[in-house]
Short mmCIF file of C-alpha atoms and ligand atoms in Angstrom, two decimals:
data_model
loop_
_atom_site.label_atom_id
_atom_site.label_comp_id
_atom_site.label_asym_id
_atom_site.label_seq_id
_atom_site.Cartn_x
_atom_site.Cartn_y
_atom_site.Cartn_z
CA MET K 164 -42.95 -133.77 87.66
CA THR K 165 -40.46 -135.88 88.11
CA PHE K 166 -36.96 -133.98 89.47
CA ASN K 167 -34.70 -136.08 88.11
CA PRO K 168 -31.28 -135.47 90.47
CA LEU K 169 -29.09 -133.30 88.55
CA PRO K 170 -25.32 -134.78 87.46
CA LEU K 171 -23.36 -134.07 90.37
CA PHE K 172 -20.97 -131.82 88.21
CA CYS K 173 -23.38 -129.72 86.93
CA LEU K 174 -24.65 -129.56 90.48
CA GLY K 175 -20.85 -128.71 91.39
CA PHE K 176 -21.04 -125.73 89.19
CA ILE K 177 -24.59 -123.75 90.58
CA MET K 178 -22.66 -124.26 93.94
CA ALA K 179 -19.74 -122.56 92.70
CA VAL K 180 -21.53 -119.97 91.05
CA VAL K 181 -24.31 -119.42 94.32
CA ASN K 182 -21.74 -119.22 96.46
CA ALA K 183 -19.68 -116.55 95.08
CA GLN K 184 -22.57 -114.63 95.29
CA ALA K 185 -23.20 -115.43 98.11
CA SER K 186 -20.53 -113.70 99.61
CA THR K 187 -22.39 -111.08 101.22
CA PRO K 188 -20.19 -107.08 100.29
CA LEU K 189 -19.02 -105.59 103.55
CA SER K 190 -21.47 -103.27 103.89
CA GLN K 191 -24.37 -105.18 104.74
CA GLN K 192 -22.76 -107.61 106.85
CA HIS K 193 -24.17 -106.41 109.37
CA THR K 194 -27.84 -105.70 108.58
CA GLN K 195 -30.50 -108.55 109.83
CA PRO K 196 -30.40 -111.55 107.95
CA GLU K 197 -33.34 -112.31 105.61
CA VAL K 198 -34.95 -115.75 105.49
CA GLU K 199 -36.62 -116.42 102.60
CA VAL K 200 -38.60 -119.23 103.26
CA LEU K 201 -40.65 -121.27 100.85
CA HIS K 202 -44.41 -122.72 102.05
CA TRP K 203 -47.77 -122.96 100.91
CA TRP K 204 -49.47 -121.91 104.01
CA THR K 205 -52.07 -119.56 101.71
CA SER K 206 -55.97 -120.41 103.24
CA LYS K 207 -57.04 -118.25 106.76
CA GLY K 208 -56.19 -120.64 109.62
CA GLU K 209 -52.46 -121.52 107.62
CA GLN K 210 -51.75 -118.07 107.10
CA ARG K 211 -52.38 -117.47 110.95
CA ALA K 212 -50.58 -119.83 112.14
CA ALA K 213 -47.56 -118.86 109.84
CA ALA K 214 -47.69 -115.08 110.97
CA ALA K 215 -46.98 -116.69 115.01
CA LEU K 216 -43.64 -118.00 113.35
CA LYS K 217 -43.45 -114.97 111.60
CA GLN K 218 -43.34 -112.39 114.70
CA ALA K 219 -41.21 -115.27 115.66
CA VAL K 220 -38.55 -114.97 113.18
CA ASN K 221 -38.53 -111.20 113.24
CA ASN K 222 -38.64 -110.47 116.68
CA ASN K 223 -34.91 -112.36 117.12
CA GLY K 224 -33.14 -110.59 114.89
CA MET K 225 -34.11 -111.98 111.44
CA VAL K 226 -36.22 -110.99 108.69
CA TRP K 227 -38.51 -113.36 107.05
CA LYS K 228 -39.38 -112.54 103.31
CA ASP K 229 -42.26 -114.55 101.87
CA PHE K 230 -42.61 -116.84 98.98
CA ALA K 231 -46.10 -118.31 99.34
CA VAL K 232 -46.90 -120.97 96.69
CA ARG K 233 -50.63 -121.65 96.79
CA GLY K 234 -52.12 -125.08 96.62
CA GLY K 235 -53.10 -127.66 98.88
CA GLY K 236 -51.34 -130.35 100.04
CA GLY K 237 -48.32 -128.84 98.63
CA GLU K 238 -47.57 -130.21 95.11
CA SER K 239 -47.18 -127.18 93.71
CA ALA K 240 -44.68 -125.42 96.36
CA MET K 241 -42.56 -128.59 95.64
CA THR K 242 -42.44 -128.26 91.87
CA VAL K 243 -41.00 -124.80 92.44
CA LEU K 244 -38.75 -125.31 95.05
CA GLN K 245 -37.34 -128.23 92.22
CA ALA K 246 -36.85 -125.28 89.52
CA ARG K 247 -35.99 -122.97 91.95
CA ALA K 248 -32.64 -125.49 93.13
CA ILE K 249 -32.33 -126.62 89.44
CA ALA K 250 -31.49 -122.56 88.42
CA GLY K 251 -29.08 -122.14 91.59
CA ASN K 252 -31.66 -119.67 93.66
CA PRO K 253 -32.99 -121.88 96.41
CA PRO K 254 -34.68 -120.31 99.11
CA THR K 255 -33.10 -120.02 102.53
CA MET K 256 -35.56 -122.11 104.13
CA ALA K 257 -38.76 -124.57 102.73
CA GLN K 258 -41.76 -126.46 103.97
CA ILE K 259 -41.22 -129.33 103.20
CA GLU K 260 -42.10 -134.10 104.05
CA GLY K 261 -41.10 -137.28 104.69
CA PRO K 262 -39.31 -139.43 101.94
CA ALA K 263 -38.58 -136.05 99.68
CA ILE K 264 -36.45 -134.64 102.50
CA GLU K 265 -34.03 -137.82 102.47
CA ALA K 266 -33.47 -137.31 98.50
CA TRP K 267 -32.68 -133.13 98.88
CA ALA K 268 -29.98 -134.74 101.05
CA ARG K 269 -29.07 -136.97 98.98
CA LEU K 270 -28.06 -134.30 96.59
CA GLY K 271 -26.25 -132.24 99.05
CA PHE K 272 -28.66 -129.20 99.29
CA LEU K 273 -29.45 -129.50 103.02
CA THR K 274 -27.79 -127.87 105.66
CA ASP K 275 -26.70 -130.54 108.56
CA LEU K 276 -28.53 -129.59 111.52
CA GLU K 277 -26.72 -132.69 113.81
CA SER K 278 -24.67 -131.04 115.44
CA ILE K 279 -27.84 -128.44 116.94
CA ALA K 280 -30.31 -131.31 117.63
CA GLN K 281 -27.21 -132.80 119.92
CA GLN K 282 -27.26 -129.59 121.77
CA GLN K 283 -30.72 -129.52 121.86
CA GLN K 284 -31.38 -133.48 122.44
CA TRP K 285 -34.13 -133.00 119.68
CA GLN K 286 -33.57 -137.17 120.48
CA GLN K 287 -35.01 -136.72 123.54
CA SER K 288 -38.39 -134.95 122.73
CA LEU K 289 -39.56 -135.96 119.00
CA PRO K 290 -41.37 -139.58 118.71
CA ASP K 291 -39.89 -142.31 116.16
CA ILE K 292 -41.23 -141.67 113.33
CA ALA K 293 -40.28 -137.50 113.13
CA LEU K 294 -36.16 -139.06 114.24
CA LYS K 295 -36.46 -141.64 110.95
CA VAL K 296 -38.52 -138.47 108.43
CA ASN K 297 -36.05 -135.40 109.32
CA ARG K 298 -32.44 -137.39 109.37
CA TYR K 299 -30.27 -138.57 106.57
CA ARG K 300 -27.62 -141.24 107.31
CA GLY K 301 -28.39 -140.73 111.43
CA HIS K 302 -28.22 -137.02 111.38
CA PHE K 303 -30.49 -134.49 111.32
CA VAL K 304 -30.67 -131.90 108.55
CA ALA K 305 -34.87 -131.10 108.99
CA ILE K 306 -36.45 -129.42 111.67
CA PRO K 307 -40.43 -131.16 112.29
CA LEU K 308 -42.77 -128.38 113.56
CA THR K 309 -46.52 -130.20 112.97
CA LEU K 310 -47.89 -133.64 113.84
CA HIS K 311 -51.70 -133.70 111.71
CA ARG K 312 -53.71 -135.91 111.56
CA ILE K 313 -55.65 -137.01 108.60
CA ASN K 314 -58.31 -139.48 109.09
CA TRP K 315 -61.02 -136.48 110.54
CA MET K 316 -64.11 -136.89 109.70
CA TRP K 317 -65.98 -132.39 110.50
CA LEU K 318 -69.90 -132.24 111.13
CA ASN K 319 -71.90 -129.53 110.84
CA LYS K 320 -73.31 -129.74 114.48
CA GLN K 321 -76.30 -127.42 112.57
CA VAL K 322 -77.73 -130.00 110.75
CA PHE K 323 -76.87 -133.14 112.46
CA THR K 324 -79.35 -131.67 115.47
CA GLN K 325 -81.26 -130.29 112.87
CA LEU K 326 -81.77 -133.97 111.34
CA ASN K 327 -81.55 -135.57 114.48
CA LEU K 328 -78.12 -137.65 113.16
CA ALA K 329 -75.84 -139.24 115.08
CA VAL K 330 -72.14 -139.33 114.16
CA PRO K 331 -71.12 -142.20 111.79
CA HIS K 332 -68.71 -144.91 113.01
CA THR K 333 -68.59 -147.26 110.04
CA TRP K 334 -68.76 -146.91 105.98
CA PRO K 335 -72.59 -148.68 105.80
CA GLU K 336 -73.70 -145.62 108.69
CA PHE K 337 -71.65 -143.03 107.17
CA MET K 338 -73.10 -143.83 103.77
CA HIS K 339 -76.42 -144.47 105.33
CA THR K 340 -76.36 -141.33 107.22
CA ALA K 341 -74.78 -139.21 103.86
CA ALA K 342 -78.33 -140.53 101.83
CA ILE K 343 -80.45 -138.66 104.58
CA ILE K 344 -78.98 -135.87 104.38
CA LYS K 345 -78.64 -135.46 100.62
CA GLN K 346 -82.73 -136.56 100.92
CA ALA K 347 -82.80 -133.02 103.19
CA GLY K 348 -81.91 -131.52 100.16
CA ILE K 349 -78.08 -130.58 101.67
CA THR K 350 -74.82 -131.73 100.38
CA PRO K 351 -73.91 -134.42 102.03
CA LEU K 352 -69.78 -134.13 101.91
CA ALA K 353 -68.03 -131.23 101.33
CA ILE K 354 -65.10 -131.89 98.57
CA GLY K 355 -63.17 -129.85 96.29
CA HIS K 356 -62.21 -132.37 93.86
CA GLU K 357 -59.21 -131.77 93.32
CA PRO K 358 -57.36 -135.30 93.10
CA TRP K 359 -54.92 -135.44 96.06
CA GLN K 360 -58.78 -134.00 98.07
CA VAL K 361 -60.57 -137.48 96.83
CA ALA K 362 -57.82 -140.02 97.32
CA MET K 363 -57.59 -139.06 100.96
CA ILE K 364 -60.80 -140.30 101.74
CA PHE K 365 -59.62 -143.67 100.14
CA GLU K 366 -56.20 -143.68 102.17
CA MET K 367 -59.16 -143.39 104.71
CA MET K 368 -61.12 -145.96 103.68
CA SER K 369 -58.14 -148.78 103.49
CA LEU K 370 -57.04 -147.82 107.72
CA GLY K 371 -61.17 -148.29 108.01
CA LEU K 372 -62.29 -151.15 106.60
CA HIS K 373 -59.65 -153.13 107.00
CA GLY K 374 -56.71 -151.88 109.35
CA ALA K 375 -53.07 -150.74 109.45
CA GLU K 376 -51.39 -153.91 108.96
CA HIS K 377 -53.95 -154.01 105.55
CA TYR K 378 -53.05 -150.22 104.95
CA ARG K 379 -49.26 -150.44 105.46
CA GLN K 380 -49.33 -153.08 102.76
CA LEU K 381 -50.85 -152.14 100.09
CA LEU K 382 -50.01 -147.56 100.39
CA VAL K 383 -46.46 -147.75 102.06
CA GLU K 384 -45.33 -150.98 100.71
CA LEU K 385 -46.86 -151.18 97.81
CA ASN K 386 -47.28 -155.31 98.05
CA PRO K 387 -48.59 -156.97 94.82
CA ASP K 388 -50.96 -159.41 97.24
CA ALA K 389 -52.30 -156.22 99.18
CA ILE K 390 -52.99 -154.88 96.00
CA THR K 391 -54.69 -157.72 94.41
CA SER K 392 -56.73 -158.48 97.74
CA THR K 393 -59.96 -158.75 98.18
CA LYS K 394 -59.44 -156.09 100.77
CA THR K 395 -58.15 -153.58 98.25
CA LEU K 396 -61.38 -154.55 95.85
CA ALA K 397 -63.73 -154.10 98.53
CA SER K 398 -62.75 -151.19 98.79
CA LEU K 399 -62.46 -149.88 96.38
CA LYS K 400 -65.94 -151.08 95.98
CA MET K 401 -66.60 -148.65 98.64
CA PHE K 402 -64.77 -146.09 97.10
CA ARG K 403 -66.92 -145.99 93.75
CA GLN K 404 -70.42 -145.88 96.30
CA LEU K 405 -69.20 -142.86 97.42
CA ALA K 406 -68.83 -141.44 94.34
CA GLN K 407 -72.25 -142.80 93.16
CA LEU K 408 -73.44 -140.61 96.58
CA VAL K 409 -71.86 -137.73 95.67
CA GLY K 410 -72.50 -137.47 92.13
CA PRO K 411 -70.39 -136.42 89.22
CA LYS K 412 -67.73 -134.23 89.74
CA GLN K 413 -68.80 -130.86 90.46
CA ASN K 414 -66.46 -127.38 90.13
CA ILE K 415 -63.41 -127.99 91.60
CA GLN K 416 -62.88 -126.22 95.32
CA GLU K 417 -59.96 -125.91 96.86
CA TRP K 418 -60.23 -127.46 100.22
CA PRO K 419 -60.38 -124.32 102.35
CA GLN K 420 -63.94 -123.25 100.48
CA VAL K 421 -64.63 -126.26 100.95
CA THR K 422 -63.87 -126.16 104.85
CA SER K 423 -65.61 -122.60 104.64
CA ASP K 424 -69.13 -124.53 103.04
CA LEU K 425 -68.94 -127.10 106.05
CA ALA K 426 -68.45 -124.16 108.62
CA GLN K 427 -72.01 -122.55 107.13
CA GLY K 428 -74.21 -125.20 106.82
CA LYS K 429 -74.18 -125.89 102.63
CA ALA K 430 -72.31 -129.32 103.61
CA ALA K 431 -72.93 -131.66 106.62
CA MET K 432 -69.46 -133.42 106.75
CA GLN K 433 -65.75 -132.99 105.84
CA LEU K 434 -63.29 -135.74 105.81
CA LEU K 435 -59.71 -134.42 105.40
CA GLY K 436 -56.88 -133.38 107.63
CA ASP K 437 -56.54 -131.31 110.49
CA TRP K 438 -56.08 -127.68 109.23
CA VAL K 439 -59.40 -127.69 108.82
CA LYS K 440 -60.38 -127.48 112.51
CA GLY K 441 -57.24 -124.13 112.00
CA GLU K 442 -59.22 -122.80 108.93
CA LEU K 443 -62.83 -123.33 111.02
CA SER K 444 -61.08 -121.57 114.29
CA ALA K 445 -59.83 -119.13 112.12
CA LEU K 446 -63.54 -118.50 110.21
CA GLY K 447 -64.49 -117.75 114.66
CA TYR K 448 -65.93 -121.64 114.44
CA GLN K 449 -65.53 -123.49 117.91
CA ALA K 450 -65.39 -127.35 118.55
CA ASP K 451 -68.04 -128.80 119.84
CA VAL K 452 -70.17 -125.50 119.65
CA ASP K 453 -70.00 -125.49 115.85
CA TYR K 454 -68.67 -128.45 114.40
CA LEU K 455 -68.39 -131.62 115.81
CA CYS K 456 -65.10 -133.44 115.34
CA ALA K 457 -64.94 -137.33 114.61
CA PRO K 458 -62.33 -140.61 113.41
CA ALA K 459 -63.36 -141.12 109.99
CA PRO K 460 -65.08 -143.91 109.93
CA GLY K 461 -63.23 -147.30 111.52
CA THR K 462 -60.07 -145.66 112.18
CA GLN K 463 -60.55 -144.09 115.86
CA ASP K 464 -58.20 -146.55 116.73
CA GLY K 465 -55.94 -145.67 114.13
CA PHE K 466 -53.61 -142.54 113.09
CA ILE K 467 -52.54 -141.39 109.51
CA TYR K 468 -49.99 -138.56 110.13
CA ASN K 469 -48.55 -136.56 108.24
CA MET K 470 -45.32 -134.11 109.29
CA ASP K 471 -44.37 -130.04 108.55
CA SER K 472 -41.27 -129.48 108.52
CA PHE K 473 -38.40 -127.49 107.30
CA VAL K 474 -35.39 -127.79 105.71
CA LEU K 475 -32.63 -124.98 105.28
CA PHE K 476 -30.90 -124.80 101.96
CA SER K 477 -26.60 -124.13 103.05
CA GLN K 478 -25.96 -122.99 99.22
CA ASN K 479 -27.93 -119.44 100.08
CA SER K 480 -27.53 -117.39 103.03
CA ALA K 481 -25.49 -115.18 103.96
CA HIS K 482 -25.64 -115.90 107.79
CA PRO K 483 -25.37 -119.65 107.67
CA GLN K 484 -24.19 -120.79 110.88
CA GLN K 485 -26.09 -117.66 112.18
CA VAL K 486 -29.37 -118.80 110.15
CA SER K 487 -29.26 -122.00 111.37
CA GLN K 488 -28.65 -121.86 114.57
CA THR K 489 -31.70 -119.13 114.68
CA MET K 490 -33.88 -121.50 112.92
CA ALA K 491 -33.32 -124.68 114.52
CA ASN K 492 -34.37 -122.86 118.15
CA LEU K 493 -37.01 -121.17 117.01
CA LEU K 494 -38.47 -124.02 115.03
CA MET K 495 -38.12 -126.58 118.57
CA ASP K 496 -38.84 -124.65 120.73
CA LYS K 497 -41.62 -125.76 122.77
CA THR K 498 -44.11 -122.38 123.71
CA LEU K 499 -43.81 -121.72 119.14
CA GLN K 500 -44.67 -125.13 118.99
CA SER K 501 -47.75 -124.65 121.41
CA GLN K 502 -48.48 -121.63 120.01
CA PHE K 503 -48.28 -122.74 116.15
CA ASN K 504 -50.18 -125.60 116.51
CA GLN K 505 -53.21 -124.67 118.10
CA LEU K 506 -53.85 -122.01 115.55
CA LYS K 507 -52.59 -124.64 112.90
CA GLY K 508 -55.29 -127.42 114.08
CA SER K 509 -52.24 -129.66 114.26
CA LEU K 510 -50.56 -131.18 117.45
CA PRO K 511 -46.87 -130.59 118.37
CA ALA K 512 -44.05 -132.71 117.07
CA ARG K 513 -42.06 -132.16 120.21
CA GLN K 514 -44.29 -135.09 122.47
CA ASP K 515 -43.02 -132.67 125.48
CA VAL K 516 -44.79 -129.88 124.85
CA ASP K 517 -47.82 -129.09 127.49
CA LEU K 518 -51.24 -129.26 125.87
CA THR K 519 -53.09 -126.91 128.35
CA GLY K 520 -54.53 -124.32 125.35
CA PHE K 521 -55.30 -127.18 122.85
CA ASP K 522 -59.18 -127.69 121.99
CA SER K 523 -61.08 -130.80 122.55
CA CYS K 524 -60.18 -132.00 119.20
CA SER K 525 -56.93 -131.76 119.41
CA LEU K 526 -56.73 -133.76 123.11
CA LYS K 527 -58.77 -136.14 121.03
CA ALA K 528 -55.87 -136.75 118.26
CA LYS K 529 -53.34 -136.78 121.16
CA GLN K 530 -55.07 -139.76 122.81
CA ALA K 531 -55.35 -141.15 119.44
CA PHE K 532 -51.88 -141.48 118.79
CA ASP K 533 -50.89 -141.96 121.80
CA LYS K 534 -52.55 -145.49 121.65
CA ALA K 535 -52.07 -145.90 117.56
CA LYS K 536 -48.22 -145.61 119.08
CA ALA K 537 -49.12 -148.09 121.18
CA ASN K 538 -50.67 -150.36 119.44
CA ASN K 539 -48.27 -150.11 115.82
CA ASN K 540 -51.33 -148.52 114.35
CA LEU K 541 -49.74 -145.66 113.16
CA VAL K 542 -49.25 -145.13 109.65
CA PRO K 543 -48.09 -142.35 107.77
CA SER K 544 -50.38 -140.67 104.56
CA LEU K 545 -49.50 -141.45 100.99
CA ILE K 546 -51.51 -138.55 99.69
CA ASP K 547 -49.70 -136.26 102.31
CA SER K 548 -45.78 -136.85 101.47
CA MET K 549 -45.38 -139.41 103.97
CA ALA K 550 -45.10 -142.09 102.09
CA LEU K 551 -43.75 -143.28 99.02
CA PRO K 552 -41.30 -140.74 96.22
CA GLU K 553 -43.43 -137.88 94.63
CA GLN K 554 -43.72 -139.74 91.71
CA GLN K 555 -45.21 -142.78 92.73
CA GLN K 556 -47.70 -140.69 95.31
CA ASN K 557 -48.83 -138.65 92.36
CA GLU K 558 -49.48 -141.35 90.19
CA ILE K 559 -51.65 -142.80 92.10
CA ILE K 560 -53.78 -139.93 93.77
CA GLN K 561 -54.49 -139.19 89.85
CA LEU K 562 -55.29 -143.03 89.48
CA LEU K 563 -57.65 -142.74 92.37
CA HIS K 564 -59.08 -139.31 90.94
CA ARG K 565 -59.41 -140.76 87.58
CA TYR K 566 -61.45 -143.85 89.17
CA PHE K 567 -63.79 -142.21 91.27
CA TYR K 568 -65.07 -140.02 88.70
CA GLN K 569 -65.44 -142.51 84.94
CA SER K 570 -67.75 -144.50 86.27
CA GLU K 571 -66.38 -146.91 83.66
CA ILE K 572 -62.99 -147.63 85.24
CA THR K 573 -63.70 -151.07 87.25
CA PRO K 574 -61.66 -151.42 90.29
CA GLU K 575 -59.44 -154.69 88.68
CA GLN K 576 -58.42 -151.99 86.27
CA VAL K 577 -57.08 -149.78 89.25
CA VAL K 578 -55.20 -153.20 90.84
CA GLN K 579 -53.41 -153.48 87.87
CA GLN K 580 -52.34 -150.57 87.02
CA LEU K 581 -51.23 -150.10 91.05
CA LEU K 582 -49.05 -153.25 90.40
CA ASN K 583 -47.63 -151.34 86.90
CA ILE K 584 -47.04 -148.40 89.28
CA GLN K 585 -45.16 -150.80 91.69
CA LYS K 586 -43.14 -152.70 88.57
CA ARG K 587 -42.56 -149.73 87.14
CA LEU K 588 -41.31 -147.18 89.38
CA GLY K 589 -37.96 -148.10 91.31
CA GLN K 590 -37.89 -146.89 95.35
CA ASP K 591 -36.04 -143.92 94.27
CA GLY K 592 -36.70 -140.19 93.77
CA PHE K 593 -39.09 -137.79 95.00
C1 LIG V 837 -50.34 -130.53 103.81
C2 LIG V 837 -50.13 -129.59 105.51
C3 LIG V 837 -50.64 -128.57 106.23
C4 LIG V 837 -51.96 -128.40 105.43
C5 LIG V 837 -52.21 -129.03 104.34
C6 LIG V 837 -53.61 -128.08 103.18
O1 LIG V 837 -50.28 -130.60 103.06
O2 LIG V 837 -48.78 -130.70 106.21
O3 LIG V 837 -50.03 -128.26 106.60
O4 LIG V 837 -50.88 -127.09 104.91
O5 LIG V 837 -51.38 -129.24 103.82
O6 LIG V 837 -52.36 -127.53 102.61
#
């Protein structure tokens, strides 16, 4: 869905109407302010982590009103958020990622948090990638909470032990291992066949086969030379080889269902971000005991990241100052960031949080993050809303999904479509 920015006169009218509604009758001014939060954390692991946030909010003189929109990756949630904002009824706070933050700020919807950020010296504790994404014209307009690593491979330990298999480190090794697992009658790759889940594997392949610079040129810059390069053709051919191994499209499954198959040994591997770890933990499975975590093939030196942030919609809170200050304090609190991210499977967005209590996979992620940052191998996830405006991102996701399941589509046709997307869409938009 393309969110065409509202003409300013229309926006002004809506904000005038909403402001009139926002003035709370005297009788309610002394009740605890309600914070309506739009997010898409609906799996067991995500809900367990979100419960820690709700607890913190309710313990700090406010009332968390949940507005959860089901759908991994957040596309549905963003569609609903856009509809609510156009109707003049945005939530108090919303989960959001990447370039969408600037787009919402440009339209004047977001609370400026710069004074709080200065007071708490956010700049000193956040990595540069967080400073870039969460600020608009040099002012913080979003609060970063998580740092997820996308390029992970999750392995069912029992299956690998039973079949006496080594962890694959390259894509050819992955294909060979998957063929052995398939031969043994076990689904090699747990995949839910939703477009975003399928397309996320392609971005891991691009990094694993050709490195961070090619990844940037192809999936962040949409550079025509990278799009038409032999490297991209090689990635598309490897992606097609995986499609043939995975077999024709099975029934669509949301990612938590697929993670459950992995946990039970119905499938041997899953290639997806470390929210999978939060899910496995909520299901009672332990790293190194029940499952193994390893970099997606060829990506041990790279780190594809996405970051969950929260924004506060300025015109929909009876207590804007109190809510903004309290929410910013809570979400950026070191203890909260430690507690939440241990449950979520991600790293804290703050770099000064003690990682005592984080499991071996998270500590591997931290080491990989620091190494990738030092070697310029840190890249934003296109598929998980960190690299391009929503329209370009979703067109590429749909294109890769069609290619994966429709063997008549050639790599050359995908390259041509990517060039069309690059040409046809301006850099603006969600
Ligand atoms: C991502 C989000 C993660 C996780 C994942 C699956 O976009 O950043 O926190 O929720 O979607 O839904």
